[in-house]
Amino acid sequence: MIHIKTPQEIEEYKAAGSLSKAALRLAGSLVRPGVSTAEIDRAVEGFIRLHGGIPAFKGYGGFPGSICASPNEAIVHGIPSPTMFLNDGDIISIDTGATVNGWVGDNAWTFYVGNPSDEVKALCEVTRDCLKAGIAQAKPGNHLGDIGFAVQSLAERHGYGVVREYVGHGVGRTMHEDPNVPNYGKKGRGVKLQVGMIIAIEPMITMGTYSNHVLSNRWTVVTDDGLPAAHYENTIAITAEGPVILTQDDQGPWCNMQGGVR
Ligand code: MG
């Protein structure tokens, strides 16, 4: 069932979206060669709690972290670890989510650790552009397939893979609501978008094959071929005026690609 939100509820959601983005920006500022993903996790958890939020992922389905930290070939759901250190040339996808006044924020960004190769940077830039292209389709009267088509066609034009098993989603008072928001699809197909829907759009794009598997820790999703993946996510409201990005703080809805930058 799709929960349609009132304009008042969409306003209420913004505090969760803003804190989730600020937490993501903080996470990015801590990304550097030699840092452990547990160190970033601790800082983000403290930041969210300091600002009156609750880390939305901690304990969700038993997930142990406040962030998901997914380096290189990890696509999503990486578990932060005190023994996972970032290296110059890596990329690291980080998800942050904060619950504020009962509303659940959700967003993600892939950051550069030091100086990745041009090939890897291109994957990141195109995946971010896939997110922008998807958001541009999130307007009343369009269909979910228009979002998926926009993401998929841009990614595949660059020869990249589009992950099928993990998708965007409705979000509100719980992190995952109907509908699913696939990163693939056909124009004009799927659920019709209507004013008051809040959805998380989150392209997961791979440099090689999009086929993947879950590690024995039961969480971390990695590419089968070991090539890198990128992941960018914003949560948006569908309004009569078009898409409104709810995961934005006083610096806006986008982060820097380069780690170590606030
Ligand atoms: Mg999400």
mmCIF file of C-alpha atoms and ligand atoms in Angstrom:
data_model
loop_
_atom_site.group_PDB
_atom_site.id
_atom_site.type_symbol
_atom_site.label_atom_id
_atom_site.label_comp_id
_atom_site.label_asym_id
_atom_site.label_seq_id
_atom_site.Cartn_x
_atom_site.Cartn_y
_atom_site.Cartn_z
ATOM 1 C CA MET A 1 0.000 0.000 0.000
ATOM 2 C CA ILE A 2 1.342 3.420 -0.922
ATOM 3 C CA HIS A 3 1.082 6.029 1.830
ATOM 4 C CA ILE A 4 0.274 9.430 0.369
ATOM 5 C CA LYS A 5 1.606 12.270 2.515
ATOM 6 C CA THR A 6 -0.108 15.591 3.123
ATOM 7 C CA PRO A 7 1.787 18.848 2.472
ATOM 8 C CA GLN A 8 2.070 19.179 6.270
ATOM 9 C CA GLU A 9 3.623 15.717 6.530
ATOM 10 C CA ILE A 10 6.087 16.511 3.758
ATOM 11 C CA GLU A 11 7.125 19.607 5.722
ATOM 12 C CA GLU A 12 7.543 17.485 8.843
ATOM 13 C CA TYR A 13 9.731 15.026 6.928
ATOM 14 C CA LYS A 14 12.273 17.710 6.045
ATOM 15 C CA ALA A 15 13.984 17.630 9.468
ATOM 16 C CA ALA A 16 14.815 13.943 8.971
ATOM 17 C CA GLY A 17 15.989 14.589 5.420
ATOM 18 C CA SER A 18 18.156 17.503 6.474
ATOM 19 C CA LEU A 19 19.850 15.642 9.331
ATOM 20 C CA SER A 20 20.426 12.618 7.083
ATOM 21 C CA LYS A 21 22.175 14.835 4.539
ATOM 22 C CA ALA A 22 24.258 16.632 7.167
ATOM 23 C CA ALA A 23 25.305 13.223 8.505
ATOM 24 C CA LEU A 24 26.278 12.125 5.000
ATOM 25 C CA ARG A 25 28.295 15.315 4.513
ATOM 26 C CA LEU A 26 30.065 14.666 7.818
ATOM 27 C CA ALA A 27 30.808 11.082 6.745
ATOM 28 C CA GLY A 28 32.320 12.358 3.508
ATOM 29 C CA SER A 29 34.510 14.835 5.366
ATOM 30 C CA LEU A 30 36.053 11.922 7.288
ATOM 31 C CA VAL A 31 36.835 9.843 4.197
ATOM 32 C CA ARG A 32 40.607 9.698 3.712
ATOM 33 C CA PRO A 33 43.315 7.074 3.237
ATOM 34 C CA GLY A 34 43.913 5.192 6.484
ATOM 35 C CA VAL A 35 40.568 5.839 8.173
ATOM 36 C CA SER A 36 38.515 2.843 9.278
ATOM 37 C CA THR A 37 34.845 2.634 8.344
ATOM 38 C CA ALA A 38 34.041 2.067 12.046
ATOM 39 C CA GLU A 39 35.551 5.469 12.844
ATOM 40 C CA ILE A 40 33.204 7.124 10.342
ATOM 41 C CA ASP A 41 30.305 5.103 11.727
ATOM 42 C CA ARG A 42 30.992 6.258 15.300
ATOM 43 C CA ALA A 43 31.213 9.901 14.274
ATOM 44 C CA VAL A 44 27.976 9.732 12.287
ATOM 45 C CA GLU A 45 26.090 8.031 15.103
ATOM 46 C CA GLY A 46 27.260 10.672 17.582
ATOM 47 C CA PHE A 47 26.337 13.468 15.186
ATOM 48 C CA ILE A 48 22.833 12.140 14.561
ATOM 49 C CA ARG A 49 22.139 11.648 18.256
ATOM 50 C CA LEU A 50 23.618 15.067 19.156
ATOM 51 C CA HIS A 51 21.080 16.644 16.802
ATOM 52 C CA GLY A 52 18.127 14.810 18.282
ATOM 53 C CA GLY A 53 17.870 12.014 15.732
ATOM 54 C CA ILE A 54 18.105 8.243 15.902
ATOM 55 C CA PRO A 55 20.376 6.370 13.463
ATOM 56 C CA ALA A 56 17.769 4.736 11.237
ATOM 57 C CA PHE A 57 19.854 1.774 10.105
ATOM 58 C CA LYS A 58 21.183 0.681 13.505
ATOM 59 C CA GLY A 59 19.367 -2.486 14.455
ATOM 60 C CA TYR A 60 17.272 -2.480 11.273
ATOM 61 C CA GLY A 61 16.853 -6.172 10.526
ATOM 62 C CA GLY A 62 19.778 -6.671 12.895
ATOM 63 C CA PHE A 63 22.157 -4.378 10.969
ATOM 64 C CA PRO A 64 24.971 -3.449 13.377
ATOM 65 C CA GLY A 65 26.019 -0.036 12.026
ATOM 66 C CA SER A 66 24.664 3.504 11.852
ATOM 67 C CA ILE A 67 26.040 3.804 8.322
ATOM 68 C CA CYS A 68 26.396 1.374 5.462
ATOM 69 C CA ALA A 69 30.005 1.486 4.233
ATOM 70 C CA SER A 70 30.519 -0.231 0.896
ATOM 71 C CA PRO A 71 33.987 0.164 -0.665
ATOM 72 C CA ASN A 72 34.952 -0.564 -4.275
ATOM 73 C CA GLU A 73 33.263 -3.828 -5.381
ATOM 74 C CA ALA A 74 30.737 -3.567 -2.535
ATOM 75 C CA ILE A 75 27.459 -2.266 -3.945
ATOM 76 C CA VAL A 76 25.405 -1.643 -0.793
ATOM 77 C CA HIS A 77 24.859 -2.737 2.827
ATOM 78 C CA GLY A 78 28.530 -2.930 3.813
ATOM 79 C CA ILE A 79 29.048 -3.267 7.555
ATOM 80 C CA PRO A 80 31.391 -0.671 9.077
ATOM 81 C CA SER A 81 34.395 -2.320 10.674
ATOM 82 C CA PRO A 82 37.381 -1.278 12.805
ATOM 83 C CA THR A 83 39.597 -3.401 10.573
ATOM 84 C CA MET A 84 38.363 -2.047 7.232
ATOM 85 C CA PHE A 85 40.736 0.787 6.331
ATOM 86 C CA LEU A 86 40.325 2.956 3.254
ATOM 87 C CA ASN A 87 43.189 3.201 0.783
ATOM 88 C CA ASP A 88 44.214 5.897 -1.659
ATOM 89 C CA GLY A 89 42.420 5.214 -4.937
ATOM 90 C CA ASP A 90 39.411 3.499 -3.360
ATOM 91 C CA ILE A 91 35.844 4.653 -3.585
ATOM 92 C CA ILE A 92 33.482 4.244 -0.665
ATOM 93 C CA SER A 93 29.690 4.297 -0.865
ATOM 94 C CA ILE A 94 28.135 5.505 2.371
ATOM 95 C CA ASP A 95 24.450 5.436 3.320
ATOM 96 C CA THR A 96 23.204 7.525 6.210
ATOM 97 C CA GLY A 97 19.704 7.724 7.636
ATOM 98 C CA ALA A 98 18.302 9.615 10.594
ATOM 99 C CA THR A 99 14.890 9.261 12.186
ATOM 100 C CA VAL A 100 13.536 12.591 13.457
ATOM 101 C CA ASN A 101 10.062 12.981 14.986
ATOM 102 C CA GLY A 102 9.145 9.580 13.609
ATOM 103 C CA TRP A 103 10.156 10.317 10.007
ATOM 104 C CA VAL A 104 12.960 8.303 8.453
ATOM 105 C CA GLY A 105 15.558 10.018 6.255
ATOM 106 C CA ASP A 106 17.598 8.016 3.757
ATOM 107 C CA ASN A 107 20.408 9.073 1.424
ATOM 108 C CA ALA A 108 23.737 7.870 0.053
ATOM 109 C CA TRP A 109 26.834 9.063 -1.770
ATOM 110 C CA THR A 110 29.989 7.488 -3.199
ATOM 111 C CA PHE A 111 33.148 9.380 -2.197
ATOM 112 C CA TYR A 112 36.666 9.317 -3.589
ATOM 113 C CA VAL A 113 39.411 8.189 -1.227
ATOM 114 C CA GLY A 114 42.431 10.190 -2.285
ATOM 115 C CA ASN A 115 42.712 9.940 -6.044
ATOM 116 C CA PRO A 116 40.897 7.073 -7.804
ATOM 117 C CA SER A 117 41.523 6.352 -11.482
ATOM 118 C CA ASP A 118 39.736 8.407 -14.133
ATOM 119 C CA GLU A 119 37.804 5.283 -15.074
ATOM 120 C CA VAL A 120 36.452 4.905 -11.545
ATOM 121 C CA LYS A 121 35.690 8.615 -11.244
ATOM 122 C CA ALA A 122 33.685 8.405 -14.468
ATOM 123 C CA LEU A 123 31.596 5.577 -12.996
ATOM 124 C CA CYS A 124 30.810 7.793 -10.007
ATOM 125 C CA GLU A 125 29.969 10.858 -12.062
ATOM 126 C CA VAL A 126 27.678 8.930 -14.383
ATOM 127 C CA THR A 127 25.919 7.246 -11.439
ATOM 128 C CA ARG A 128 25.323 10.636 -9.837
ATOM 129 C CA ASP A 129 23.965 11.859 -13.162
ATOM 130 C CA CYS A 130 21.704 8.777 -13.262
ATOM 131 C CA LEU A 131 20.268 9.905 -9.934
ATOM 132 C CA LYS A 132 19.669 13.392 -11.323
ATOM 133 C CA ALA A 133 18.042 11.955 -14.442
ATOM 134 C CA GLY A 134 15.793 9.748 -12.314
ATOM 135 C CA ILE A 135 14.761 12.628 -10.087
ATOM 136 C CA ALA A 136 13.881 14.740 -13.126
ATOM 137 C CA GLN A 137 11.240 12.141 -14.051
ATOM 138 C CA ALA A 138 9.663 12.102 -10.581
ATOM 139 C CA LYS A 139 6.645 14.245 -11.312
ATOM 140 C CA PRO A 140 2.926 13.652 -11.106
ATOM 141 C CA GLY A 141 1.476 11.814 -14.094
ATOM 142 C CA ASN A 142 4.752 10.069 -14.918
ATOM 143 C CA HIS A 143 5.237 6.412 -14.027
ATOM 144 C CA LEU A 144 7.874 4.549 -12.060
ATOM 145 C CA GLY A 145 9.073 3.151 -15.367
ATOM 146 C CA ASP A 146 10.003 6.654 -16.495
ATOM 147 C CA ILE A 147 12.410 6.928 -13.570
ATOM 148 C CA GLY A 148 13.855 3.479 -14.201
ATOM 149 C CA PHE A 149 14.190 4.115 -17.903
ATOM 150 C CA ALA A 150 16.034 7.392 -17.344
ATOM 151 C CA VAL A 151 18.513 5.754 -14.979
ATOM 152 C CA GLN A 152 19.021 2.592 -16.996
ATOM 153 C CA SER A 153 19.404 4.223 -20.392
ATOM 154 C CA LEU A 154 22.054 6.659 -19.163
ATOM 155 C CA ALA A 155 24.020 3.943 -17.366
ATOM 156 C CA GLU A 156 23.893 1.493 -20.254
ATOM 157 C CA ARG A 157 24.888 4.188 -22.749
ATOM 158 C CA HIS A 158 28.198 4.232 -20.866
ATOM 159 C CA GLY A 159 28.452 0.442 -20.889
ATOM 160 C CA TYR A 160 27.701 0.093 -17.171
ATOM 161 C CA GLY A 161 25.528 -2.460 -15.378
ATOM 162 C CA VAL A 162 22.283 -1.692 -13.530
ATOM 163 C CA VAL A 163 21.726 -3.736 -10.371
ATOM 164 C CA ARG A 164 18.359 -5.482 -10.432
ATOM 165 C CA GLU A 165 17.990 -7.077 -6.983
ATOM 166 C CA TYR A 166 18.164 -3.869 -4.955
ATOM 167 C CA VAL A 167 15.996 -0.864 -5.740
ATOM 168 C CA GLY A 168 14.737 2.444 -4.426
ATOM 169 C CA HIS A 169 11.596 2.564 -2.338
ATOM 170 C CA GLY A 170 8.831 4.563 -0.765
ATOM 171 C CA VAL A 171 9.807 6.046 2.582
ATOM 172 C CA GLY A 172 8.027 7.821 5.425
ATOM 173 C CA ARG A 173 7.467 6.697 8.989
ATOM 174 C CA THR A 174 9.230 3.474 8.040
ATOM 175 C CA MET A 175 12.362 3.132 5.938
ATOM 176 C CA HIS A 176 10.942 0.852 3.289
ATOM 177 C CA GLU A 177 7.424 1.401 2.035
ATOM 178 C CA ASP A 178 5.672 0.722 -1.223
ATOM 179 C CA PRO A 179 6.336 1.214 -4.030
ATOM 180 C CA ASN A 180 9.621 -0.299 -5.122
ATOM 181 C CA VAL A 181 11.535 2.141 -7.340
ATOM 182 C CA PRO A 182 13.648 0.091 -9.784
ATOM 183 C CA ASN A 183 16.620 1.563 -11.612
ATOM 184 C CA TYR A 184 15.461 -0.086 -14.814
ATOM 185 C CA GLY A 185 12.179 -0.013 -16.670
ATOM 186 C CA LYS A 186 10.133 1.069 -19.601
ATOM 187 C CA LYS A 187 8.671 4.498 -20.223
ATOM 188 C CA GLY A 188 5.052 4.811 -19.178
ATOM 189 C CA ARG A 189 5.000 1.529 -17.243
ATOM 190 C CA GLY A 190 4.556 0.799 -13.571
ATOM 191 C CA VAL A 191 2.820 2.725 -10.818
ATOM 192 C CA LYS A 192 1.636 6.202 -11.722
ATOM 193 C CA LEU A 193 3.337 8.887 -9.658
ATOM 194 C CA GLN A 194 1.052 11.110 -7.655
ATOM 195 C CA VAL A 195 1.339 14.193 -5.506
ATOM 196 C CA GLY A 196 2.213 13.272 -1.915
ATOM 197 C CA MET A 197 4.409 10.270 -2.619
ATOM 198 C CA ILE A 198 7.830 10.275 -0.923
ATOM 199 C CA ILE A 199 10.345 7.988 -2.599
ATOM 200 C CA ALA A 200 14.047 7.250 -2.313
ATOM 201 C CA ILE A 201 15.709 7.049 -5.735
ATOM 202 C CA GLU A 202 19.040 5.218 -5.539
ATOM 203 C CA PRO A 203 20.863 4.046 -8.660
ATOM 204 C CA MET A 204 23.360 1.236 -8.009
ATOM 205 C CA ILE A 205 25.582 1.075 -11.076
ATOM 206 C CA THR A 206 28.450 -1.297 -11.798
ATOM 207 C CA MET A 207 31.501 -0.902 -13.981
ATOM 208 C CA GLY A 208 31.202 -4.503 -15.187
ATOM 209 C CA THR A 209 28.538 -7.102 -14.609
ATOM 210 C CA TYR A 210 25.564 -6.196 -12.463
ATOM 211 C CA SER A 211 25.310 -9.740 -11.113
ATOM 212 C CA ASN A 212 26.161 -9.847 -7.449
ATOM 213 C CA HIS A 213 26.131 -11.862 -4.269
ATOM 214 C CA VAL A 214 25.953 -11.347 -0.525
ATOM 215 C CA LEU A 215 29.056 -12.031 1.573
ATOM 216 C CA SER A 216 29.041 -14.549 4.411
ATOM 217 C CA ASN A 217 28.437 -11.682 6.869
ATOM 218 C CA ARG A 218 24.860 -11.810 5.406
ATOM 219 C CA TRP A 219 24.833 -8.095 4.577
ATOM 220 C CA THR A 220 27.502 -6.828 2.218
ATOM 221 C CA VAL A 221 26.452 -7.039 -1.435
ATOM 222 C CA VAL A 222 29.380 -7.256 -3.875
ATOM 223 C CA THR A 223 29.763 -7.533 -7.621
ATOM 224 C CA ASP A 224 30.470 -11.042 -8.909
ATOM 225 C CA ASP A 225 33.350 -9.820 -11.076
ATOM 226 C CA GLY A 226 34.958 -7.732 -8.324
ATOM 227 C CA LEU A 227 34.751 -4.534 -10.376
ATOM 228 C CA PRO A 228 33.627 -1.357 -8.597
ATOM 229 C CA ALA A 229 30.080 -0.139 -8.080
ATOM 230 C CA ALA A 230 28.702 3.301 -7.241
ATOM 231 C CA HIS A 231 25.561 4.293 -5.352
ATOM 232 C CA TYR A 232 23.863 7.692 -4.994
ATOM 233 C CA GLU A 233 20.547 8.317 -3.276
ATOM 234 C CA ASN A 234 18.211 11.155 -2.475
ATOM 235 C CA THR A 235 14.714 11.078 -1.030
ATOM 236 C CA ILE A 236 12.206 13.235 -2.870
ATOM 237 C CA ALA A 237 8.592 14.293 -2.616
ATOM 238 C CA ILE A 238 6.360 14.340 -5.653
ATOM 239 C CA THR A 239 4.553 17.661 -5.714
ATOM 240 C CA ALA A 240 2.395 19.548 -8.178
ATOM 241 C CA GLU A 241 5.457 21.715 -8.854
ATOM 242 C CA GLY A 242 7.613 18.650 -9.587
ATOM 243 C CA PRO A 243 10.203 16.749 -7.568
ATOM 244 C CA VAL A 244 11.354 18.308 -4.288
ATOM 245 C CA ILE A 245 14.509 16.815 -2.789
ATOM 246 C CA LEU A 246 13.891 16.327 0.930
ATOM 247 C CA THR A 247 17.369 15.076 1.818
ATOM 248 C CA GLN A 248 19.021 18.479 1.769
ATOM 249 C CA ASP A 249 20.726 20.556 4.410
ATOM 250 C CA ASP A 250 21.828 24.198 4.381
ATOM 251 C CA GLN A 251 24.371 23.300 1.679
ATOM 252 C CA GLY A 252 21.802 21.678 -0.560
ATOM 253 C CA PRO A 253 21.072 18.121 -1.681
ATOM 254 C CA TRP A 254 24.486 17.184 -3.135
ATOM 255 C CA CYS A 255 27.802 16.278 -1.526
ATOM 256 C CA ASN A 256 31.343 16.668 -2.822
ATOM 257 C CA MET A 257 32.805 13.693 -4.645
ATOM 258 C CA GLN A 258 36.146 14.177 -2.933
ATOM 259 C CA GLY A 259 36.398 12.754 0.572
ATOM 260 C CA GLY A 260 37.850 15.013 3.249
ATOM 261 C CA VAL A 261 35.691 17.940 2.174
ATOM 262 C CA ARG A 262 32.837 19.220 4.297
HETATM 263 MG MG MG B 1 17.237 3.600 0.450
#
